[in-house]
Amino acid sequence: MISKGVVDNEPGWKTDSIAVQGLGLVNPKNVYKFYNELHNYLAGAGIDGVKVGVQCILETLGSGLGGRVELTKQYHQALDASVGRNFPDNGIIACMSHNTDALYCSKQTAVVRASDDFYPQDPASHTIHIAAPDWDMFHFLHSAAEYHASARVISDGPLYVSDAPGRHNFELLKKLVLSNGSILRARLPGRPTRDCLFTDPARDGFSLLKMWNMNKYTGVLGVYDCQGAAWNSAVRKNTFHQAKMESISGHIKGSYVHLITEASLDPHWTGDCAVYGRRTGELITLPYNAAMPVSLKVLEHEIFTLTPIKVLAPAFSFAPMGLINMYNSGGAIEGLKYEVNDVAKLLELDIGYEGERSASGVRGVRVENCSNEWVGKVNMEIKGCGHFGAYSSAKLRKCTVGSSEVEFDYDSFSGLVKFSLEKLAGEGQTVHIVEFEL
C-alpha cells in the first residue's frame, strides 16, 4: 500500500507494477544460493562483474522478515559472499543503494552510486547529469560523450560505459585510459569551487559550474555550461527552458583549486600558477589572485591543469603539466624533484635575453642559458605514454628520457615545452624517468 504522501509526490506510483501487483522476494535464508547460482553461471560465460540495481527496494519489504535492517543485512552478506567467490576482483557496482541500511551493510562493494541515470536519447538530461552531479555509466559514442567523460575524470569516481557491442569511440577512451588499462585518477572526490556553492548552474542563466580536484603535483579544474534544462515538476521530467544567453562568461583563478598549495614543492611559493587548457591547447601563467576569463556555450566544457610555478633562479621558472593528450594530464606525474645550481656558479652565467609577450598579455622576457653551466634540473617520474607538456620561462638546454636525449618543441611566446613519450623500454618498468636541464 503506497501512502498518500508518496502518491502526491510521484503520481506514477498509482499505476506502477510494483505497487499494483506486488514484488516477489527470495527468502533471505535461500538468497545466497540464488546469488551464487546466478553469478556462477555468469562467471562461466566470461562475465567478470555485475551491477546490482534498485537495492533500496529492500526498505519496503522487511515486514514479517525481521524488519528492513535485518533483511538488508542478510541480502548484503549473501551478495558479498557470492561476489567474492565468483568475481574475485570484487566486480560489483551497487546502484540505487544510498539508503542508510545499504550503506552500513555494503562491507565489500567496490562501487556505490546514486542519483539519476544516463539517458542517451533524452537531450534535456545531459547538463543535469553533470550539474546534479551523477557519475553513472555513459556512452562513448554519443554527441555529449566528451562532456560526460571529462566530468568523470574530475569526479575521481568510477569510469564505466554501457556502449553497445561494436559501437565504441576509442579515440575518446585514449584520453581517459592509459595503454596498460590504468586510469589517471585524481586524489579526492570532485567538488564544486566555493564561488559555485550558492548558484544554480542549470537555471539561473548566468552561472558556470566549476569543479576541482587534486593530483600529487598539479590541480585540475573543470568548467561546464549546464544551463538550458532542469527538472520540471509540472510534467515530472527534465525539460528545456529558454537560455538567456547563447554563451556564458565567467572566470577562473588558481585559488579555485582550493588545495593547490599542497602541490607546491616550494615553501615560499607566491601563488603563481601555470594553466593549460585542454580544449584550446593554450598555456598561460596566472599570477596569484589574477582571473582568467572563460566563455562557454551550453554543453561545452573546458578542463584546466594548474601547476604551481617553481622559481629556480631569477628569470628561470618551471611547472610540469603532464600528459596533455589526457583529460587529467597532471595525474601522470608520479614523482617531481627540483635541483638548483649553487649561487657562485649562477653569478657567472652568460644569459641571453629575448623580448617576448607572455601568454597572459604582459610584456615580459624570455631567456636562454648560453653558458656552460646549468641553472636548474627538473627530475620527474611519468607514467603512461603520449604528449608531455610543461611550462618553462627559459628554453631548455636539453631533455633526457632514461639515458637518451630527446628532441622537444619550445614555444617562446607561451613557454610551452612539448615532446613525445613512447612506450616504456625496460621490462617491468612502470614509469619514464625524465630530466629537464635549464
CSV table of C-alpha atoms in Angstrom, one decimal:
chain,number,residue,atom,x,y,z
A,1,MET,CA,0.0,0.0,0.0
A,2,ILE,CA,1.5,3.3,-1.1
A,3,SER,CA,0.9,6.3,1.2
A,4,LYS,CA,-0.9,9.4,0.1
A,5,GLY,CA,2.2,11.5,0.5
A,6,VAL,CA,4.2,9.3,-1.8
A,7,VAL,CA,1.5,9.3,-4.4
A,8,ASP,CA,1.2,13.1,-4.2
A,9,ASN,CA,4.9,13.4,-4.7
A,10,GLU,CA,5.1,10.8,-7.5
A,11,PRO,CA,1.7,10.2,-9.1
A,12,GLY,CA,3.2,7.4,-11.3
A,13,TRP,CA,3.1,5.1,-8.3
A,14,LYS,CA,-0.6,4.7,-8.8
A,15,THR,CA,0.0,2.5,-11.8
A,16,ASP,CA,3.5,1.2,-11.0
A,17,SER,CA,3.6,-2.5,-11.4
A,18,ILE,CA,5.4,-3.0,-8.1
A,19,ALA,CA,2.6,-1.1,-6.2
A,20,VAL,CA,-0.2,-2.7,-8.1
A,21,GLN,CA,0.9,-6.3,-8.4
A,22,GLY,CA,3.5,-6.5,-5.6
A,23,LEU,CA,7.1,-7.8,-5.8
A,24,GLY,CA,8.5,-11.3,-5.4
A,25,LEU,CA,11.2,-11.8,-2.9
A,26,VAL,CA,13.7,-14.6,-2.5
A,27,ASN,CA,13.6,-15.9,1.1
A,28,PRO,CA,16.6,-14.5,2.8
A,29,LYS,CA,17.5,-18.0,4.1
A,30,ASN,CA,18.0,-19.0,0.4
A,31,VAL,CA,19.3,-15.8,-1.1
A,32,TYR,CA,22.9,-16.9,-1.1
A,33,LYS,CA,22.0,-20.0,-3.1
A,34,PHE,CA,20.2,-17.7,-5.6
A,35,TYR,CA,23.1,-15.3,-6.0
A,36,ASN,CA,25.7,-18.0,-6.1
A,37,GLU,CA,24.0,-20.0,-8.8
A,38,LEU,CA,23.3,-16.9,-10.9
A,39,HIS,CA,26.9,-15.5,-10.5
A,40,ASN,CA,28.5,-18.9,-11.2
A,41,TYR,CA,26.6,-19.1,-14.4
A,42,LEU,CA,27.7,-15.6,-15.5
A,43,ALA,CA,31.3,-16.1,-14.5
A,44,GLY,CA,31.4,-19.3,-16.5
A,45,ALA,CA,30.2,-17.3,-19.5
A,46,GLY,CA,33.1,-14.9,-19.2
A,47,ILE,CA,31.4,-12.1,-17.3
A,48,ASP,CA,33.7,-10.6,-14.7
A,49,GLY,CA,31.3,-8.4,-12.8
A,50,VAL,CA,27.7,-7.4,-12.1
A,51,LYS,CA,25.7,-4.3,-11.5
A,52,VAL,CA,23.0,-4.8,-8.8
A,53,GLY,CA,20.4,-2.1,-9.0
A,54,VAL,CA,17.3,-0.9,-7.1
A,55,GLN,CA,18.8,-2.2,-3.8
A,56,CYS,CA,16.8,0.4,-1.8
A,57,ILE,CA,13.6,-1.6,-2.6
A,58,LEU,CA,14.6,-3.8,0.4
A,59,GLU,CA,13.5,-1.0,2.7
A,60,THR,CA,9.9,-1.7,1.7
A,61,LEU,CA,9.9,-5.5,2.1
A,62,GLY,CA,11.0,-6.2,5.6
A,63,SER,CA,7.6,-6.8,7.1
A,64,GLY,CA,7.5,-10.3,8.6
A,65,LEU,CA,11.2,-10.9,7.9
A,66,GLY,CA,12.7,-9.1,10.9
A,67,GLY,CA,12.4,-5.6,9.5
A,68,ARG,CA,14.3,-3.7,6.8
A,69,VAL,CA,17.6,-3.6,8.6
A,70,GLU,CA,17.8,-7.3,9.2
A,71,LEU,CA,16.6,-8.1,5.7
A,72,THR,CA,19.1,-5.7,4.1
A,73,LYS,CA,21.9,-7.2,6.3
A,74,GLN,CA,21.1,-10.8,5.2
A,75,TYR,CA,20.9,-9.9,1.5
A,76,HIS,CA,24.2,-8.0,1.5
A,77,GLN,CA,26.0,-10.7,3.4
A,78,ALA,CA,24.9,-13.2,0.7
A,79,LEU,CA,25.7,-10.8,-2.1
A,80,ASP,CA,29.2,-10.1,-0.8
A,81,ALA,CA,29.9,-13.8,-0.3
A,82,SER,CA,28.8,-14.7,-3.8
A,83,VAL,CA,30.7,-11.8,-5.5
A,84,GLY,CA,33.8,-12.8,-3.5
A,85,ARG,CA,33.5,-16.3,-4.7
A,86,ASN,CA,32.6,-15.8,-8.3
A,87,PHE,CA,34.2,-12.4,-9.1
A,88,PRO,CA,37.4,-12.4,-7.1
A,89,ASP,CA,38.4,-8.9,-8.4
A,90,ASN,CA,35.3,-7.5,-6.5
A,91,GLY,CA,33.5,-6.9,-9.7
A,92,ILE,CA,30.3,-5.3,-8.4
A,93,ILE,CA,28.6,-2.0,-8.8
A,94,ALA,CA,25.8,-1.2,-6.4
A,95,CYS,CA,23.1,1.1,-7.8
A,96,MET,CA,20.2,2.9,-6.2
A,97,SER,CA,21.6,1.9,-2.8
A,98,HIS,CA,22.1,5.1,-0.8
A,99,ASN,CA,19.6,4.2,1.8
A,100,THR,CA,21.3,4.1,5.2
A,101,ASP,CA,20.8,0.4,5.7
A,102,ALA,CA,22.6,-0.5,2.4
A,103,LEU,CA,25.4,1.9,3.1
A,104,TYR,CA,26.1,0.3,6.5
A,105,CYS,CA,25.8,-3.2,5.2
A,106,SER,CA,27.8,-2.9,2.0
A,107,LYS,CA,31.1,-4.1,3.5
A,108,GLN,CA,32.9,-5.1,0.3
A,109,THR,CA,31.1,-3.4,-2.6
A,110,ALA,CA,33.6,-1.8,-5.0
A,111,VAL,CA,31.4,1.0,-6.3
A,112,VAL,CA,28.3,2.5,-4.9
A,113,ARG,CA,26.4,5.1,-6.9
A,114,ALA,CA,23.2,7.1,-6.6
A,115,SER,CA,21.1,9.8,-8.4
A,116,ASP,CA,19.7,9.6,-11.9
A,117,ASP,CA,20.7,7.5,-14.9
A,118,PHE,CA,22.3,8.4,-18.2
A,119,TYR,CA,19.6,8.8,-20.8
A,120,PRO,CA,21.2,8.7,-24.2
A,121,GLN,CA,18.0,9.6,-26.1
A,122,ASP,CA,17.0,12.4,-23.8
A,123,PRO,CA,18.9,15.6,-24.8
A,124,ALA,CA,17.5,17.5,-21.9
A,125,SER,CA,19.1,15.2,-19.4
A,126,HIS,CA,22.8,15.6,-20.1
A,127,THR,CA,23.5,19.0,-18.5
A,128,ILE,CA,21.5,17.9,-15.4
A,129,HIS,CA,23.6,14.7,-15.2
A,130,ILE,CA,26.7,16.8,-14.7
A,131,ALA,CA,25.1,19.6,-12.6
A,132,ALA,CA,23.4,17.2,-10.2
A,133,PRO,CA,26.1,15.6,-10.3
A,134,ASP,CA,26.0,11.9,-11.1
A,135,TRP,CA,28.8,9.7,-12.3
A,136,ASP,CA,26.9,6.8,-13.8
A,137,MET,CA,27.8,4.8,-16.9
A,138,PHE,CA,27.5,6.6,-20.3
A,139,HIS,CA,28.1,6.0,-24.0
A,140,PHE,CA,31.4,6.7,-25.5
A,141,LEU,CA,29.8,7.1,-29.0
A,142,HIS,CA,27.4,9.9,-28.3
A,143,SER,CA,27.1,13.6,-29.1
A,144,ALA,CA,27.7,14.5,-25.4
A,145,ALA,CA,30.3,11.9,-24.8
A,146,GLU,CA,33.2,14.3,-24.2
A,147,TYR,CA,31.1,16.3,-21.8
A,148,HIS,CA,30.3,13.3,-19.7
A,149,ALA,CA,33.8,11.7,-20.0
A,150,SER,CA,35.7,14.8,-18.7
A,151,ALA,CA,33.4,15.1,-15.7
A,152,ARG,CA,34.2,11.5,-14.7
A,153,VAL,CA,37.9,12.5,-14.7
A,154,ILE,CA,37.3,15.3,-12.2
A,155,SER,CA,35.0,13.3,-10.0
A,156,ASP,CA,37.6,10.6,-9.2
A,157,GLY,CA,34.7,8.2,-9.4
A,158,PRO,CA,34.4,5.0,-11.4
A,159,LEU,CA,34.7,5.1,-15.1
A,160,TYR,CA,32.4,2.6,-16.8
A,161,VAL,CA,30.4,2.7,-20.0
A,162,SER,CA,27.4,1.0,-21.4
A,163,ASP,CA,28.3,1.0,-25.1
A,164,ALA,CA,26.5,-1.4,-27.4
A,165,PRO,CA,29.0,-4.1,-28.7
A,166,GLY,CA,30.9,-2.8,-31.6
A,167,ARG,CA,29.9,0.9,-31.0
A,168,HIS,CA,32.8,2.5,-29.3
A,169,ASN,CA,34.9,5.7,-29.6
A,170,PHE,CA,38.5,4.5,-28.9
A,171,GLU,CA,39.9,8.0,-29.5
A,172,LEU,CA,37.9,9.3,-26.6
A,173,LEU,CA,38.8,6.3,-24.5
A,174,LYS,CA,42.5,7.0,-25.0
A,175,LYS,CA,42.0,10.4,-23.3
A,176,LEU,CA,41.0,8.7,-20.1
A,177,VAL,CA,42.7,5.3,-20.0
A,178,LEU,CA,46.4,4.5,-20.5
A,179,SER,CA,47.6,1.7,-22.8
A,180,ASN,CA,48.0,-0.6,-19.8
A,181,GLY,CA,44.4,-0.2,-18.8
A,182,SER,CA,45.0,2.1,-15.8
A,183,ILE,CA,43.3,5.5,-15.3
A,184,LEU,CA,44.9,8.8,-14.4
A,185,ARG,CA,42.7,9.3,-11.3
A,186,ALA,CA,42.7,12.4,-9.2
A,187,ARG,CA,43.2,12.0,-5.5
A,188,LEU,CA,40.0,13.4,-4.0
A,189,PRO,CA,36.3,13.4,-4.6
A,190,GLY,CA,35.5,16.1,-7.1
A,191,ARG,CA,33.9,19.2,-5.5
A,192,PRO,CA,32.4,22.5,-6.8
A,193,THR,CA,34.5,25.6,-6.3
A,194,ARG,CA,33.4,27.9,-3.5
A,195,ASP,CA,32.0,30.6,-5.8
A,196,CYS,CA,29.6,27.9,-7.2
A,197,LEU,CA,28.1,26.8,-3.9
A,198,PHE,CA,25.1,29.1,-3.9
A,199,THR,CA,24.4,29.4,-7.6
A,200,ASP,CA,22.2,27.4,-9.8
A,201,PRO,CA,24.3,26.3,-12.8
A,202,ALA,CA,21.3,24.8,-14.5
A,203,ARG,CA,18.7,27.5,-14.3
A,204,ASP,CA,19.9,30.9,-13.3
A,205,GLY,CA,21.1,31.8,-16.8
A,206,PHE,CA,24.5,33.2,-15.9
A,207,SER,CA,26.5,30.7,-13.8
A,208,LEU,CA,29.1,28.2,-14.9
A,209,LEU,CA,29.7,25.0,-13.0
A,210,LYS,CA,33.3,24.7,-11.8
A,211,MET,CA,34.6,21.6,-10.2
A,212,TRP,CA,38.1,20.9,-8.9
A,213,ASN,CA,40.4,18.1,-7.8
A,214,MET,CA,44.0,17.4,-6.9
A,215,ASN,CA,46.9,15.3,-8.2
A,216,LYS,CA,50.2,14.9,-6.4
A,217,TYR,CA,51.8,17.9,-8.1
A,218,THR,CA,49.0,19.6,-10.0
A,219,GLY,CA,45.4,20.6,-9.7
A,220,VAL,CA,42.6,20.0,-12.2
A,221,LEU,CA,39.7,22.3,-12.7
A,222,GLY,CA,36.7,21.6,-15.0
A,223,VAL,CA,34.3,24.3,-16.2
A,224,TYR,CA,30.9,23.4,-17.6
A,225,ASP,CA,27.9,25.3,-19.1
A,226,CYS,CA,25.0,23.3,-17.7
A,227,GLN,CA,22.3,25.9,-18.4
A,228,GLY,CA,19.1,25.4,-20.5
A,229,ALA,CA,17.4,22.4,-18.9
A,230,ALA,CA,16.1,21.4,-15.5
A,231,TRP,CA,13.6,19.3,-13.7
A,232,ASN,CA,10.0,20.3,-14.5
A,233,SER,CA,7.7,19.5,-11.5
A,234,ALA,CA,4.6,20.0,-13.7
A,235,VAL,CA,5.4,17.3,-16.2
A,236,ARG,CA,7.7,15.3,-13.8
A,237,LYS,CA,10.7,15.2,-16.1
A,238,ASN,CA,13.7,17.2,-17.3
A,239,THR,CA,12.7,19.8,-19.9
A,240,PHE,CA,14.4,22.6,-21.8
A,241,HIS,CA,13.8,26.2,-20.9
A,242,GLN,CA,14.8,29.3,-22.7
A,243,ALA,CA,18.5,30.2,-22.1
A,244,LYS,CA,19.1,33.9,-21.5
A,245,MET,CA,22.4,34.0,-23.4
A,246,GLU,CA,24.0,32.0,-26.2
A,247,SER,CA,27.1,31.7,-24.2
A,248,ILE,CA,28.1,32.4,-20.6
A,249,SER,CA,31.2,34.1,-19.4
A,250,GLY,CA,33.0,33.6,-16.1
A,251,HIS,CA,36.5,33.3,-14.8
A,252,ILE,CA,38.9,31.0,-13.0
A,253,LYS,CA,41.7,31.6,-10.5
A,254,GLY,CA,44.5,29.4,-9.3
A,255,SER,CA,42.9,29.5,-5.8
A,256,TYR,CA,39.7,27.9,-7.2
A,257,VAL,CA,41.6,24.6,-6.8
A,258,HIS,CA,41.3,25.0,-3.0
A,259,LEU,CA,44.2,22.8,-2.0
A,260,ILE,CA,46.6,23.9,-4.8
A,261,THR,CA,49.2,24.9,-2.2
A,262,GLU,CA,49.7,21.2,-1.4
A,263,ALA,CA,51.0,20.7,-4.9
A,264,SER,CA,53.8,23.2,-4.4
A,265,LEU,CA,57.3,22.0,-3.5
A,266,ASP,CA,58.4,25.5,-2.6
A,267,PRO,CA,57.7,26.7,1.0
A,268,HIS,CA,58.0,30.3,-0.3
A,269,TRP,CA,55.6,29.8,-3.3
A,270,THR,CA,54.0,33.1,-4.2
A,271,GLY,CA,50.8,31.6,-5.6
A,272,ASP,CA,51.6,32.0,-9.3
A,273,CYS,CA,50.4,29.1,-11.5
A,274,ALA,CA,50.9,27.8,-15.0
A,275,VAL,CA,47.5,26.9,-16.5
A,276,TYR,CA,46.9,24.6,-19.5
A,277,GLY,CA,43.5,24.5,-21.2
A,278,ARG,CA,43.0,21.1,-22.8
A,279,ARG,CA,40.3,22.2,-25.3
A,280,THR,CA,42.2,25.2,-26.6
A,281,GLY,CA,45.7,23.8,-26.2
A,282,GLU,CA,46.8,27.2,-24.7
A,283,LEU,CA,49.2,27.7,-21.8
A,284,ILE,CA,49.3,30.9,-19.7
A,285,THR,CA,50.9,32.0,-16.5
A,286,LEU,CA,48.4,33.2,-13.9
A,287,PRO,CA,49.7,35.4,-11.1
A,288,TYR,CA,48.3,35.0,-7.6
A,289,ASN,CA,44.7,36.0,-7.4
A,290,ALA,CA,44.5,37.0,-11.0
A,291,ALA,CA,41.5,35.9,-13.0
A,292,MET,CA,41.4,34.3,-16.4
A,293,PRO,CA,38.1,34.7,-18.4
A,294,VAL,CA,36.2,31.6,-19.7
A,295,SER,CA,33.3,31.7,-22.1
A,296,LEU,CA,31.2,28.6,-23.0
A,297,LYS,CA,28.0,27.6,-24.8
A,298,VAL,CA,25.5,25.0,-23.5
A,299,LEU,CA,27.1,21.5,-23.4
A,300,GLU,CA,30.6,23.0,-23.8
A,301,HIS,CA,33.3,22.4,-21.2
A,302,GLU,CA,37.0,23.1,-20.6
A,303,ILE,CA,39.5,21.2,-18.4
A,304,PHE,CA,42.4,23.1,-17.0
A,305,THR,CA,45.5,21.7,-15.5
A,306,LEU,CA,47.0,24.1,-12.9
A,307,THR,CA,50.6,23.7,-11.6
A,308,PRO,CA,52.4,25.9,-9.0
A,309,ILE,CA,55.3,27.7,-10.7
A,310,LYS,CA,58.7,26.8,-9.2
A,311,VAL,CA,61.2,29.7,-9.4
A,312,LEU,CA,64.7,28.1,-9.8
A,313,ALA,CA,66.6,31.4,-10.2
A,314,PRO,CA,65.8,34.9,-11.4
A,315,ALA,CA,64.2,34.5,-14.9
A,316,PHE,CA,64.2,30.7,-14.6
A,317,SER,CA,61.0,29.1,-13.6
A,318,PHE,CA,59.2,25.8,-14.4
A,319,ALA,CA,55.9,24.0,-14.0
A,320,PRO,CA,55.1,20.5,-15.4
A,321,MET,CA,51.6,19.9,-16.9
A,322,GLY,CA,51.8,16.1,-17.6
A,323,LEU,CA,50.4,14.1,-20.5
A,324,ILE,CA,48.5,16.9,-22.2
A,325,ASN,CA,46.7,14.5,-24.5
A,326,MET,CA,44.8,13.1,-21.4
A,327,TYR,CA,42.0,14.8,-19.6
A,328,ASN,CA,43.7,14.6,-16.3
A,329,SER,CA,47.2,15.3,-17.6
A,330,GLY,CA,48.8,16.1,-14.2
A,331,GLY,CA,47.8,12.7,-12.9
A,332,ALA,CA,50.6,11.2,-14.9
A,333,ILE,CA,53.3,12.8,-12.8
A,334,GLU,CA,54.3,10.3,-10.2
A,335,GLY,CA,57.5,12.0,-9.0
A,336,LEU,CA,58.9,15.5,-9.2
A,337,LYS,CA,62.1,16.9,-7.8
A,338,TYR,CA,63.9,20.2,-8.5
A,339,GLU,CA,67.7,20.8,-8.2
A,340,VAL,CA,69.3,24.3,-8.3
A,341,ASN,CA,72.9,25.1,-9.1
A,342,ASP,CA,74.9,26.9,-6.4
A,343,VAL,CA,74.9,30.7,-6.3
A,344,ALA,CA,78.6,31.1,-7.1
A,345,LYS,CA,78.1,29.5,-10.5
A,346,LEU,CA,74.9,31.3,-11.2
A,347,LEU,CA,76.7,34.7,-10.9
A,348,GLU,CA,79.0,33.8,-13.7
A,349,LEU,CA,76.3,32.6,-16.2
A,350,ASP,CA,76.1,34.0,-19.7
A,351,ILE,CA,72.3,34.5,-20.2
A,352,GLY,CA,70.8,35.6,-23.4
A,353,TYR,CA,67.6,37.7,-23.2
A,354,GLU,CA,64.8,37.8,-25.8
A,355,GLY,CA,61.9,40.1,-25.5
A,356,GLU,CA,58.6,38.3,-25.7
A,357,ARG,CA,55.0,38.9,-24.7
A,358,SER,CA,53.8,36.3,-22.2
A,359,ALA,CA,50.6,34.4,-22.8
A,360,SER,CA,48.9,36.4,-20.1
A,361,GLY,CA,49.4,39.5,-22.3
A,362,VAL,CA,52.1,41.2,-20.1
A,363,ARG,CA,55.3,42.3,-21.8
A,364,GLY,CA,58.0,40.1,-20.4
A,365,VAL,CA,61.3,38.5,-21.1
A,366,ARG,CA,62.3,35.0,-22.3
A,367,VAL,CA,65.8,33.9,-21.6
A,368,GLU,CA,68.2,31.3,-22.7
A,369,ASN,CA,71.1,29.9,-20.8
A,370,CYS,CA,74.1,30.3,-23.1
A,371,SER,CA,76.7,29.4,-20.6
A,372,ASN,CA,78.4,26.0,-19.9
A,373,GLU,CA,76.6,25.8,-16.5
A,374,TRP,CA,73.1,24.6,-15.9
A,375,VAL,CA,70.8,26.8,-13.7
A,376,GLY,CA,68.4,24.1,-12.6
A,377,LYS,CA,67.4,20.5,-13.2
A,378,VAL,CA,63.9,19.0,-13.1
A,379,ASN,CA,63.6,15.3,-12.5
A,380,MET,CA,60.3,13.5,-13.0
A,381,GLU,CA,58.7,10.1,-13.0
A,382,ILE,CA,55.9,9.9,-15.6
A,383,LYS,CA,53.5,7.0,-16.0
A,384,GLY,CA,51.9,6.4,-19.4
A,385,CYS,CA,52.8,7.4,-22.9
A,386,GLY,CA,51.7,10.4,-25.0
A,387,HIS,CA,52.5,14.0,-25.4
A,388,PHE,CA,54.1,15.6,-22.4
A,389,GLY,CA,53.9,19.3,-21.8
A,390,ALA,CA,55.4,21.8,-19.3
A,391,TYR,CA,55.9,25.5,-18.8
A,392,SER,CA,59.4,26.8,-18.8
A,393,SER,CA,60.3,30.5,-18.7
A,394,ALA,CA,63.6,29.7,-20.5
A,395,LYS,CA,64.4,27.4,-23.4
A,396,LEU,CA,65.7,24.1,-22.1
A,397,ARG,CA,69.3,23.2,-22.6
A,398,LYS,CA,68.3,19.5,-23.0
A,399,CYS,CA,65.8,16.9,-22.2
A,400,THR,CA,66.5,13.3,-21.5
A,401,VAL,CA,64.2,10.2,-21.1
A,402,GLY,CA,66.1,7.4,-19.3
A,403,SER,CA,69.6,7.7,-20.7
A,404,SER,CA,68.6,9.1,-24.1
A,405,GLU,CA,68.5,12.7,-25.1
A,406,VAL,CA,65.2,13.5,-26.9
A,407,GLU,CA,64.1,16.4,-29.1
A,408,PHE,CA,61.5,18.8,-27.9
A,409,ASP,CA,59.4,21.8,-29.1
A,410,TYR,CA,59.6,25.1,-27.3
A,411,ASP,CA,57.1,27.9,-27.9
A,412,SER,CA,58.9,31.1,-26.7
A,413,PHE,CA,55.6,33.0,-26.7
A,414,SER,CA,53.8,30.9,-24.1
A,415,GLY,CA,56.8,29.0,-22.6
A,416,LEU,CA,55.2,25.6,-23.6
A,417,VAL,CA,57.6,22.7,-23.8
A,418,LYS,CA,56.3,19.6,-25.6
A,419,PHE,CA,57.8,16.2,-26.5
A,420,SER,CA,56.6,12.6,-27.0
A,421,LEU,CA,56.9,9.8,-24.6
A,422,GLU,CA,57.0,6.5,-26.4
A,423,LYS,CA,56.4,3.1,-24.9
A,424,LEU,CA,58.4,2.0,-21.9
A,425,ALA,CA,61.7,0.4,-22.9
A,426,GLY,CA,62.6,-1.8,-19.9
A,427,GLU,CA,60.7,-4.9,-18.9
A,428,GLY,CA,58.9,-4.3,-15.7
A,429,GLN,CA,59.4,-0.6,-15.9
A,430,THR,CA,56.3,1.3,-14.8
A,431,VAL,CA,57.4,5.0,-15.2
A,432,HIS,CA,59.5,7.1,-17.6
A,433,ILE,CA,62.5,8.8,-15.9
A,434,VAL,CA,62.6,12.3,-17.4
A,435,GLU,CA,65.1,15.1,-16.7
A,436,PHE,CA,65.0,18.7,-18.0
A,437,GLU,CA,68.1,20.9,-17.8
A,438,LEU,CA,67.7,24.7,-17.9
